[in-house]
Amino acid sequence: MRAMILKSVTDLDLNQEPLVMTKMPDPIPDEDEVLIKVTACGVCHTELDEIEGRTPPPRFPVIPGHQVIGKVAAIGKSVKELKPGDRIGVAWIFSSCGKCSFCLGGYENLCPEFRATGRDVNGGYAEYMTAPEAFTYRIPEIFTDSQAAPLLCAGAVGYRSVKLTGLQDGQNIGLTGFGASGHLVLQIIKFKYPGAEIFVFARSETERIFALELGAYWSGDTTDNVPEQLDSIIDTTPVWKTVVEALKNLKPGGRLVINAIRKEEIDKEYLMNIDYSSHLWMEKEIKSVANVTRGDVKEFLDIASKIPIIPEVQEYRLEEANVALTELKKRKIRGAKVLVIR
Ligand SMILES: [Zn+2]
Ligand SMILES: [Zn+2]
């Protein structure tokens, strides 16, 4: 098969071709796995973090890609439900141990043996991949392959971040940073909590106007004071300034959920602006979102098909993966980037 492989950590500003097109043998599924003929694979910011070493793969070479849509091409001996031809998806959670206290307690995303698709094992920037049957998802018919791919990561993690806020209908909630993930989160909140007022913090005027068009109650700059304090805020930015600025807008007992796999170092000194009495006192909480569970992915796909959330996508061929990644790095974004593999 053809695959785009990552051979080592590299700096995308200096190396615009981090992945190399390679011919390699098709993978063979284990007993509990399926072989998937990949048809679409989303391109995610986390791939930039893998390539540049902020969340490096443990072994090289590796095939990236964790928003995979394809058809079952072959099945292992103990596969029960899936048959060749079935359309399925694979998300960031490739597997977990199934036995530890986290797995048994509903937190398989925190399992010490959590394995991430496209980082710890080969992912979907290829013609074929294998995955455990138990960690695959049927894809609602309403979505094309390209439309479904980006839902598997940004959407599912965004959904988890909403769950972690503990939001109840009628409360208010802030979203800081209004990129692809913010748009999805806004739609999830409007669907699940129709009585919630949504406050959007964004640097660009265009994003602030767009937020109001999508149904936000208020929008302003990331440093603005909100007219009323908020029960919770979800931060999807890569920087620290928004963390400090969000904390001042929380109610007593309010919670800030940070939905970012890594924060960048560029503005870390902004944390020195933290003032205990206005930013943290009164039982304010900070919580991060780590990975996703299979439940998050399944529940989100169901919600997305009902709303429905149909992502805007920009398609690339497999051999154009480096173009998609460098454009993502330079924030040239017109919809979610998806590799289409024929
Ligand atoms: Zn476990
Ligand atoms: Zn992702």
mmCIF file of C-alpha atoms and ligand atoms in Angstrom:
data_model
loop_
_atom_site.group_PDB
_atom_site.id
_atom_site.type_symbol
_atom_site.label_atom_id
_atom_site.label_comp_id
_atom_site.label_asym_id
_atom_site.label_seq_id
_atom_site.Cartn_x
_atom_site.Cartn_y
_atom_site.Cartn_z
ATOM 1 C CA MET A 1 0.000 0.000 0.000
ATOM 2 C CA ARG A 2 0.940 3.676 -0.233
ATOM 3 C CA ALA A 3 1.386 5.583 3.030
ATOM 4 C CA MET A 4 2.671 8.974 4.159
ATOM 5 C CA ILE A 5 5.120 8.236 6.969
ATOM 6 C CA LEU A 6 6.832 10.366 9.618
ATOM 7 C CA LYS A 7 10.443 9.292 10.211
ATOM 8 C CA SER A 8 11.474 11.753 12.938
ATOM 9 C CA VAL A 9 10.442 14.869 14.819
ATOM 10 C CA THR A 10 11.083 17.974 12.731
ATOM 11 C CA ASP A 11 10.395 21.721 12.614
ATOM 12 C CA LEU A 12 7.655 22.549 10.102
ATOM 13 C CA ASP A 13 8.980 26.099 9.645
ATOM 14 C CA LEU A 14 12.246 24.664 8.307
ATOM 15 C CA ASN A 15 10.973 21.435 6.775
ATOM 16 C CA GLN A 16 7.823 21.688 4.698
ATOM 17 C CA GLU A 17 7.903 18.000 3.776
ATOM 18 C CA PRO A 18 7.841 16.200 7.122
ATOM 19 C CA LEU A 19 6.073 13.148 5.692
ATOM 20 C CA VAL A 20 7.424 10.851 2.997
ATOM 21 C CA MET A 21 5.346 8.832 0.539
ATOM 22 C CA THR A 22 6.307 5.181 0.962
ATOM 23 C CA LYS A 23 5.280 1.811 -0.460
ATOM 24 C CA MET A 24 4.890 -0.804 2.237
ATOM 25 C CA PRO A 25 3.105 -4.153 2.744
ATOM 26 C CA ASP A 26 -0.603 -3.981 3.631
ATOM 27 C CA PRO A 27 -1.082 -4.444 7.411
ATOM 28 C CA ILE A 28 -2.576 -7.748 8.620
ATOM 29 C CA PRO A 29 -5.375 -7.583 11.219
ATOM 30 C CA ASP A 30 -4.968 -9.390 14.565
ATOM 31 C CA GLU A 31 -7.756 -11.728 15.722
ATOM 32 C CA ASP A 32 -9.831 -8.927 17.246
ATOM 33 C CA GLU A 33 -9.021 -6.385 14.524
ATOM 34 C CA VAL A 34 -10.400 -5.331 11.168
ATOM 35 C CA LEU A 35 -8.466 -4.287 8.081
ATOM 36 C CA ILE A 36 -9.812 -0.964 6.820
ATOM 37 C CA LYS A 37 -9.572 0.362 3.264
ATOM 38 C CA VAL A 38 -9.192 4.039 4.147
ATOM 39 C CA THR A 39 -11.268 6.474 2.065
ATOM 40 C CA ALA A 40 -10.847 9.706 4.058
ATOM 41 C CA CYS A 41 -8.636 10.919 6.889
ATOM 42 C CA GLY A 42 -8.924 14.285 8.620
ATOM 43 C CA VAL A 43 -5.858 16.479 9.157
ATOM 44 C CA CYS A 44 -5.659 17.673 12.769
ATOM 45 C CA HIS A 45 -3.621 20.211 14.768
ATOM 46 C CA THR A 46 -2.442 17.303 16.901
ATOM 47 C CA GLU A 47 -0.487 16.038 13.882
ATOM 48 C CA LEU A 48 1.521 19.286 14.061
ATOM 49 C CA ASP A 49 2.175 18.560 17.755
ATOM 50 C CA GLU A 50 3.371 15.040 16.857
ATOM 51 C CA ILE A 51 5.593 16.189 13.986
ATOM 52 C CA GLU A 52 7.132 19.030 15.997
ATOM 53 C CA GLY A 53 7.624 16.937 19.117
ATOM 54 C CA ARG A 54 5.115 18.450 21.560
ATOM 55 C CA THR A 55 3.443 15.031 21.781
ATOM 56 C CA PRO A 56 6.008 12.864 19.979
ATOM 57 C CA PRO A 57 5.356 9.341 18.708
ATOM 58 C CA PRO A 58 7.184 6.737 20.830
ATOM 59 C CA ARG A 59 8.528 4.947 17.715
ATOM 60 C CA PHE A 60 9.435 5.845 14.140
ATOM 61 C CA PRO A 61 8.483 5.551 11.419
ATOM 62 C CA VAL A 62 4.794 6.065 12.092
ATOM 63 C CA ILE A 63 1.782 6.753 9.861
ATOM 64 C CA PRO A 64 -0.167 9.709 11.332
ATOM 65 C CA GLY A 65 -3.922 10.293 11.129
ATOM 66 C CA HIS A 66 -6.657 9.770 13.716
ATOM 67 C CA GLN A 67 -9.884 10.826 11.983
ATOM 68 C CA VAL A 68 -10.239 7.849 9.715
ATOM 69 C CA ILE A 69 -13.186 6.760 7.599
ATOM 70 C CA GLY A 70 -13.120 3.635 5.472
ATOM 71 C CA LYS A 71 -14.628 0.308 4.604
ATOM 72 C CA VAL A 72 -13.920 -3.005 6.299
ATOM 73 C CA ALA A 73 -11.731 -4.971 3.865
ATOM 74 C CA ALA A 74 -11.017 -8.059 5.994
ATOM 75 C CA ILE A 75 -11.713 -9.263 9.539
ATOM 76 C CA GLY A 76 -9.766 -11.143 12.206
ATOM 77 C CA LYS A 77 -10.986 -14.520 13.519
ATOM 78 C CA SER A 78 -12.723 -13.221 16.645
ATOM 79 C CA VAL A 79 -14.420 -10.205 15.049
ATOM 80 C CA LYS A 80 -18.147 -10.487 15.772
ATOM 81 C CA GLU A 81 -20.221 -7.593 14.441
ATOM 82 C CA LEU A 82 -18.423 -6.125 11.460
ATOM 83 C CA LYS A 83 -18.389 -7.567 7.947
ATOM 84 C CA PRO A 84 -16.368 -6.692 4.871
ATOM 85 C CA GLY A 85 -17.931 -3.648 3.174
ATOM 86 C CA ASP A 86 -19.201 -1.986 6.385
ATOM 87 C CA ARG A 87 -18.411 1.732 6.643
ATOM 88 C CA ILE A 88 -16.644 2.580 9.903
ATOM 89 C CA GLY A 89 -14.516 5.236 11.551
ATOM 90 C CA VAL A 90 -11.485 5.226 13.862
ATOM 91 C CA ALA A 91 -10.814 8.096 16.273
ATOM 92 C CA TRP A 92 -7.926 9.205 18.538
ATOM 93 C CA ILE A 93 -8.519 6.397 21.052
ATOM 94 C CA PHE A 94 -7.015 3.310 19.378
ATOM 95 C CA SER A 95 -7.144 1.141 22.493
ATOM 96 C CA SER A 96 -6.949 1.084 26.283
ATOM 97 C CA CYS A 97 -6.278 -1.800 28.691
ATOM 98 C CA GLY A 98 -9.900 -2.406 29.709
ATOM 99 C CA LYS A 99 -8.818 -3.574 33.193
ATOM 100 C CA CYS A 100 -7.461 -0.624 35.191
ATOM 101 C CA SER A 101 -9.493 1.572 37.546
ATOM 102 C CA PHE A 102 -9.719 4.311 34.895
ATOM 103 C CA CYS A 103 -11.044 1.933 32.208
ATOM 104 C CA LEU A 104 -13.495 0.311 34.620
ATOM 105 C CA GLY A 105 -14.626 3.678 35.975
ATOM 106 C CA GLY A 106 -15.552 5.181 32.591
ATOM 107 C CA TYR A 107 -12.268 7.039 32.115
ATOM 108 C CA GLU A 108 -10.596 4.901 29.439
ATOM 109 C CA ASN A 109 -9.234 8.194 28.044
ATOM 110 C CA LEU A 110 -6.951 8.405 31.117
ATOM 111 C CA CYS A 111 -5.759 4.745 31.010
ATOM 112 C CA PRO A 112 -1.979 4.463 31.502
ATOM 113 C CA GLU A 113 -1.964 2.109 28.502
ATOM 114 C CA PHE A 114 -4.002 4.495 26.332
ATOM 115 C CA ARG A 115 -2.783 4.185 22.747
ATOM 116 C CA ALA A 116 -3.440 7.008 20.301
ATOM 117 C CA THR A 117 -4.215 6.326 16.645
ATOM 118 C CA GLY A 118 -1.541 7.730 14.332
ATOM 119 C CA ARG A 119 0.919 8.413 17.185
ATOM 120 C CA ASP A 120 1.383 5.207 19.202
ATOM 121 C CA VAL A 121 0.202 2.985 16.321
ATOM 122 C CA ASN A 122 -0.142 3.553 12.593
ATOM 123 C CA GLY A 123 -3.091 5.730 11.544
ATOM 124 C CA GLY A 124 -5.008 6.736 8.455
ATOM 125 C CA TYR A 125 -2.587 8.653 6.189
ATOM 126 C CA ALA A 126 -2.465 5.434 4.145
ATOM 127 C CA GLU A 127 -4.494 3.208 1.873
ATOM 128 C CA TYR A 128 -5.047 0.648 4.627
ATOM 129 C CA MET A 129 -4.912 0.450 8.403
ATOM 130 C CA THR A 130 -5.951 -2.026 11.081
ATOM 131 C CA ALA A 131 -7.913 -1.277 14.265
ATOM 132 C CA PRO A 132 -9.579 -3.289 17.055
ATOM 133 C CA GLU A 133 -13.242 -3.899 16.180
ATOM 134 C CA ALA A 134 -14.231 -2.634 19.654
ATOM 135 C CA PHE A 135 -12.666 0.767 18.912
ATOM 136 C CA THR A 136 -14.453 1.463 15.631
ATOM 137 C CA TYR A 137 -17.719 3.330 15.007
ATOM 138 C CA ARG A 138 -20.493 2.999 12.482
ATOM 139 C CA ILE A 139 -20.949 6.270 10.631
ATOM 140 C CA PRO A 140 -24.448 7.797 10.257
ATOM 141 C CA GLU A 141 -25.578 7.765 6.618
ATOM 142 C CA ILE A 142 -26.218 11.506 6.508
ATOM 143 C CA PHE A 143 -22.464 12.191 6.259
ATOM 144 C CA THR A 144 -20.171 11.629 3.283
ATOM 145 C CA ASP A 145 -16.783 10.107 4.135
ATOM 146 C CA SER A 146 -15.069 13.521 3.972
ATOM 147 C CA GLN A 147 -17.717 15.184 6.126
ATOM 148 C CA ALA A 148 -17.580 12.462 8.773
ATOM 149 C CA ALA A 149 -13.786 12.462 9.188
ATOM 150 C CA PRO A 150 -13.352 15.810 11.009
ATOM 151 C CA LEU A 151 -16.219 14.997 13.367
ATOM 152 C CA LEU A 152 -14.197 12.139 14.835
ATOM 153 C CA CYS A 153 -11.704 14.429 16.576
ATOM 154 C CA ALA A 154 -12.573 18.113 16.994
ATOM 155 C CA GLY A 155 -16.251 17.252 17.401
ATOM 156 C CA ALA A 156 -15.827 14.389 19.853
ATOM 157 C CA VAL A 157 -13.258 16.234 22.000
ATOM 158 C CA GLY A 158 -15.424 19.366 21.881
ATOM 159 C CA TYR A 159 -18.353 17.289 23.074
ATOM 160 C CA ARG A 160 -16.233 15.911 25.922
ATOM 161 C CA SER A 161 -15.224 19.451 26.903
ATOM 162 C CA VAL A 162 -18.914 20.438 27.133
ATOM 163 C CA LYS A 163 -19.590 17.407 29.356
ATOM 164 C CA LEU A 164 -16.669 18.339 31.622
ATOM 165 C CA THR A 165 -18.022 21.851 32.232
ATOM 166 C CA GLY A 166 -20.963 20.254 34.082
ATOM 167 C CA LEU A 167 -23.217 22.737 32.244
ATOM 168 C CA GLN A 168 -26.908 22.667 33.085
ATOM 169 C CA ASP A 169 -29.640 24.096 30.906
ATOM 170 C CA GLY A 170 -30.328 27.720 31.778
ATOM 171 C CA GLN A 171 -26.751 28.426 32.877
ATOM 172 C CA ASN A 172 -24.415 30.577 30.831
ATOM 173 C CA ILE A 173 -21.148 29.444 29.252
ATOM 174 C CA GLY A 174 -18.191 31.132 27.573
ATOM 175 C CA LEU A 175 -16.134 29.906 24.611
ATOM 176 C CA THR A 176 -12.718 31.439 24.210
ATOM 177 C CA GLY A 177 -11.131 31.002 20.794
ATOM 178 C CA PHE A 178 -13.633 30.493 18.015
ATOM 179 C CA GLY A 179 -12.007 28.223 15.446
ATOM 180 C CA ALA A 180 -13.311 24.953 14.006
ATOM 181 C CA SER A 181 -13.727 23.395 17.445
ATOM 182 C CA GLY A 182 -15.555 26.462 18.815
ATOM 183 C CA HIS A 183 -18.118 26.363 16.005
ATOM 184 C CA LEU A 184 -18.860 22.719 16.742
ATOM 185 C CA VAL A 185 -19.082 23.309 20.493
ATOM 186 C CA LEU A 186 -21.511 26.205 20.021
ATOM 187 C CA GLN A 187 -23.810 23.979 17.961
ATOM 188 C CA ILE A 188 -23.615 21.136 20.496
ATOM 189 C CA ILE A 189 -24.547 23.507 23.340
ATOM 190 C CA LYS A 190 -27.449 25.043 21.435
ATOM 191 C CA PHE A 191 -28.813 21.560 20.707
ATOM 192 C CA LYS A 192 -28.339 19.979 24.150
ATOM 193 C CA TYR A 193 -28.919 23.059 26.324
ATOM 194 C CA PRO A 194 -31.313 25.342 24.428
ATOM 195 C CA GLY A 195 -31.703 27.608 27.474
ATOM 196 C CA ALA A 196 -27.964 28.283 27.883
ATOM 197 C CA GLU A 197 -26.611 31.710 26.963
ATOM 198 C CA ILE A 198 -23.331 31.449 25.015
ATOM 199 C CA PHE A 199 -20.628 34.121 25.314
ATOM 200 C CA VAL A 200 -17.865 33.982 22.684
ATOM 201 C CA PHE A 201 -14.420 35.544 23.158
ATOM 202 C CA ALA A 202 -12.424 35.933 19.949
ATOM 203 C CA ARG A 203 -9.610 38.177 18.770
ATOM 204 C CA SER A 204 -10.937 38.779 15.273
ATOM 205 C CA GLU A 205 -13.969 40.944 14.499
ATOM 206 C CA THR A 206 -15.027 38.508 11.750
ATOM 207 C CA GLU A 207 -15.125 35.626 14.233
ATOM 208 C CA ARG A 208 -17.099 37.717 16.716
ATOM 209 C CA ILE A 209 -19.717 38.586 14.087
ATOM 210 C CA PHE A 210 -19.848 34.981 12.902
ATOM 211 C CA ALA A 211 -20.428 33.838 16.498
ATOM 212 C CA LEU A 212 -23.461 36.112 16.812
ATOM 213 C CA GLU A 213 -24.781 34.829 13.462
ATOM 214 C CA LEU A 214 -24.483 31.270 14.781
ATOM 215 C CA GLY A 215 -26.583 32.212 17.796
ATOM 216 C CA ALA A 216 -24.136 33.408 20.471
ATOM 217 C CA TYR A 217 -25.763 35.701 23.043
ATOM 218 C CA TRP A 218 -22.708 37.980 23.303
ATOM 219 C CA SER A 219 -19.302 38.201 21.702
ATOM 220 C CA GLY A 220 -16.221 40.238 22.557
ATOM 221 C CA ASP A 221 -12.438 40.308 22.627
ATOM 222 C CA THR A 222 -10.506 37.748 24.688
ATOM 223 C CA THR A 223 -9.598 40.466 27.219
ATOM 224 C CA ASP A 224 -13.118 41.940 27.570
ATOM 225 C CA ASN A 225 -15.128 41.793 30.783
ATOM 226 C CA VAL A 226 -18.464 40.052 30.240
ATOM 227 C CA PRO A 227 -21.691 41.826 31.280
ATOM 228 C CA GLU A 228 -22.490 38.923 33.657
ATOM 229 C CA GLN A 229 -20.135 36.362 35.196
ATOM 230 C CA LEU A 230 -20.152 32.867 33.709
ATOM 231 C CA ASP A 231 -20.792 29.386 35.148
ATOM 232 C CA SER A 232 -18.147 27.854 32.907
ATOM 233 C CA ILE A 233 -15.798 28.655 30.053
ATOM 234 C CA ILE A 234 -14.164 26.379 27.464
ATOM 235 C CA ASP A 235 -10.766 27.544 26.208
ATOM 236 C CA THR A 236 -9.677 26.118 22.845
ATOM 237 C CA THR A 237 -6.700 28.400 22.204
ATOM 238 C CA PRO A 238 -3.007 27.358 22.209
ATOM 239 C CA VAL A 239 -1.968 30.304 24.444
ATOM 240 C CA TRP A 240 -1.954 31.292 28.164
ATOM 241 C CA LYS A 241 -3.354 34.815 28.011
ATOM 242 C CA THR A 242 -6.879 33.486 27.454
ATOM 243 C CA VAL A 243 -6.601 31.270 30.546
ATOM 244 C CA VAL A 244 -5.895 34.225 32.819
ATOM 245 C CA GLU A 245 -8.512 36.405 31.109
ATOM 246 C CA ALA A 246 -11.161 33.671 31.303
ATOM 247 C CA LEU A 247 -10.682 33.122 35.046
ATOM 248 C CA LYS A 248 -11.644 36.707 35.854
ATOM 249 C CA ASN A 249 -14.993 36.204 34.061
ATOM 250 C CA LEU A 250 -16.008 33.095 36.046
ATOM 251 C CA LYS A 251 -18.650 33.117 38.765
ATOM 252 C CA PRO A 252 -17.751 31.848 42.250
ATOM 253 C CA GLY A 253 -17.505 28.054 41.903
ATOM 254 C CA GLY A 254 -17.160 28.421 38.128
ATOM 255 C CA ARG A 255 -15.050 26.081 36.027
ATOM 256 C CA LEU A 256 -12.603 26.697 33.196
ATOM 257 C CA VAL A 257 -12.110 23.698 30.894
ATOM 258 C CA ILE A 258 -8.985 23.844 28.745
ATOM 259 C CA ASN A 259 -9.428 21.895 25.527
ATOM 260 C CA ALA A 260 -5.872 21.793 24.153
ATOM 261 C CA ILE A 261 -3.446 18.878 24.011
ATOM 262 C CA ARG A 262 -0.497 21.236 24.616
ATOM 263 C CA LYS A 263 -0.144 24.962 25.285
ATOM 264 C CA GLU A 264 2.570 26.896 23.468
ATOM 265 C CA GLU A 265 5.460 28.556 25.303
ATOM 266 C CA ILE A 266 5.277 31.903 23.478
ATOM 267 C CA ASP A 267 3.232 33.871 26.016
ATOM 268 C CA LYS A 268 3.796 31.862 29.175
ATOM 269 C CA GLU A 269 4.921 34.981 31.072
ATOM 270 C CA TYR A 270 1.300 36.193 30.875
ATOM 271 C CA LEU A 271 0.584 33.760 33.709
ATOM 272 C CA MET A 272 2.419 36.205 35.972
ATOM 273 C CA ASN A 273 -0.715 38.376 35.716
ATOM 274 C CA ILE A 274 -2.686 35.890 37.800
ATOM 275 C CA ASP A 275 -4.186 37.594 40.794
ATOM 276 C CA TYR A 276 -5.318 35.060 43.379
ATOM 277 C CA SER A 277 -8.269 37.055 44.682
ATOM 278 C CA SER A 278 -9.871 37.886 41.333
ATOM 279 C CA HIS A 279 -8.821 34.844 39.268
ATOM 280 C CA LEU A 280 -8.848 31.845 41.620
ATOM 281 C CA TRP A 281 -10.413 32.666 44.996
ATOM 282 C CA MET A 282 -14.041 31.576 45.571
ATOM 283 C CA GLU A 283 -13.543 27.978 44.521
ATOM 284 C CA LYS A 284 -12.897 28.611 40.849
ATOM 285 C CA GLU A 285 -11.644 25.492 39.076
ATOM 286 C CA ILE A 286 -9.390 24.730 36.118
ATOM 287 C CA LYS A 287 -9.709 21.381 34.339
ATOM 288 C CA SER A 288 -8.126 20.060 31.152
ATOM 289 C CA VAL A 289 -9.620 17.681 28.585
ATOM 290 C CA ALA A 290 -7.485 14.660 27.750
ATOM 291 C CA ASN A 291 -8.222 12.365 24.804
ATOM 292 C CA VAL A 292 -11.676 10.916 24.245
ATOM 293 C CA THR A 293 -13.629 7.836 25.257
ATOM 294 C CA ARG A 294 -15.548 5.642 22.826
ATOM 295 C CA GLY A 295 -18.733 6.922 24.476
ATOM 296 C CA ASP A 296 -17.811 10.515 23.594
ATOM 297 C CA VAL A 297 -17.308 9.580 19.937
ATOM 298 C CA LYS A 298 -20.540 7.560 19.683
ATOM 299 C CA GLU A 299 -22.690 10.123 21.487
ATOM 300 C CA PHE A 300 -21.252 12.957 19.452
ATOM 301 C CA LEU A 301 -21.785 11.200 16.081
ATOM 302 C CA ASP A 302 -25.406 10.659 17.077
ATOM 303 C CA ILE A 303 -25.906 14.315 18.126
ATOM 304 C CA ALA A 304 -24.096 15.575 15.003
ATOM 305 C CA SER A 305 -26.389 13.528 12.745
ATOM 306 C CA LYS A 306 -29.484 14.912 14.481
ATOM 307 C CA ILE A 307 -28.576 18.631 14.539
ATOM 308 C CA PRO A 308 -27.194 18.048 11.832
ATOM 309 C CA ILE A 309 -23.607 19.327 11.889
ATOM 310 C CA ILE A 310 -22.220 19.078 8.352
ATOM 311 C CA PRO A 311 -18.599 20.284 8.387
ATOM 312 C CA GLU A 312 -17.181 22.453 5.602
ATOM 313 C CA VAL A 313 -14.284 20.452 4.213
ATOM 314 C CA GLN A 314 -11.292 21.140 2.035
ATOM 315 C CA GLU A 315 -10.058 17.998 0.303
ATOM 316 C CA TYR A 316 -6.491 16.956 -0.532
ATOM 317 C CA ARG A 317 -5.022 13.813 -2.075
ATOM 318 C CA LEU A 318 -2.932 11.513 0.148
ATOM 319 C CA GLU A 319 0.291 12.686 -1.525
ATOM 320 C CA GLU A 320 -0.684 16.296 -0.680
ATOM 321 C CA ALA A 321 -0.641 15.647 3.096
ATOM 322 C CA ASN A 322 2.423 17.889 3.542
ATOM 323 C CA VAL A 323 0.610 20.763 1.798
ATOM 324 C CA ALA A 324 -2.397 20.340 4.093
ATOM 325 C CA LEU A 325 -0.152 20.252 7.185
ATOM 326 C CA THR A 326 1.903 23.329 6.258
ATOM 327 C CA GLU A 327 -1.272 25.271 5.436
ATOM 328 C CA LEU A 328 -2.707 24.268 8.800
ATOM 329 C CA LYS A 329 0.481 25.455 10.503
ATOM 330 C CA LYS A 330 0.187 28.808 8.690
ATOM 331 C CA ARG A 331 -3.497 28.933 9.665
ATOM 332 C CA LYS A 332 -4.648 28.936 6.035
ATOM 333 C CA ILE A 333 -7.958 27.395 6.919
ATOM 334 C CA ARG A 334 -11.035 27.136 4.733
ATOM 335 C CA GLY A 335 -12.960 24.376 6.433
ATOM 336 C CA ALA A 336 -11.607 21.161 7.919
ATOM 337 C CA LYS A 337 -8.776 19.606 5.923
ATOM 338 C CA VAL A 338 -9.356 16.036 4.788
ATOM 339 C CA LEU A 339 -7.199 13.634 2.784
ATOM 340 C CA VAL A 340 -9.280 11.708 0.263
ATOM 341 C CA ILE A 341 -7.754 8.342 -0.547
ATOM 342 C CA ARG A 342 -8.802 6.401 -3.620
HETATM 343 ZN ZN ZN B 1 -6.928 0.949 31.417
HETATM 344 ZN ZN ZN B 2 -7.288 15.445 16.388
#
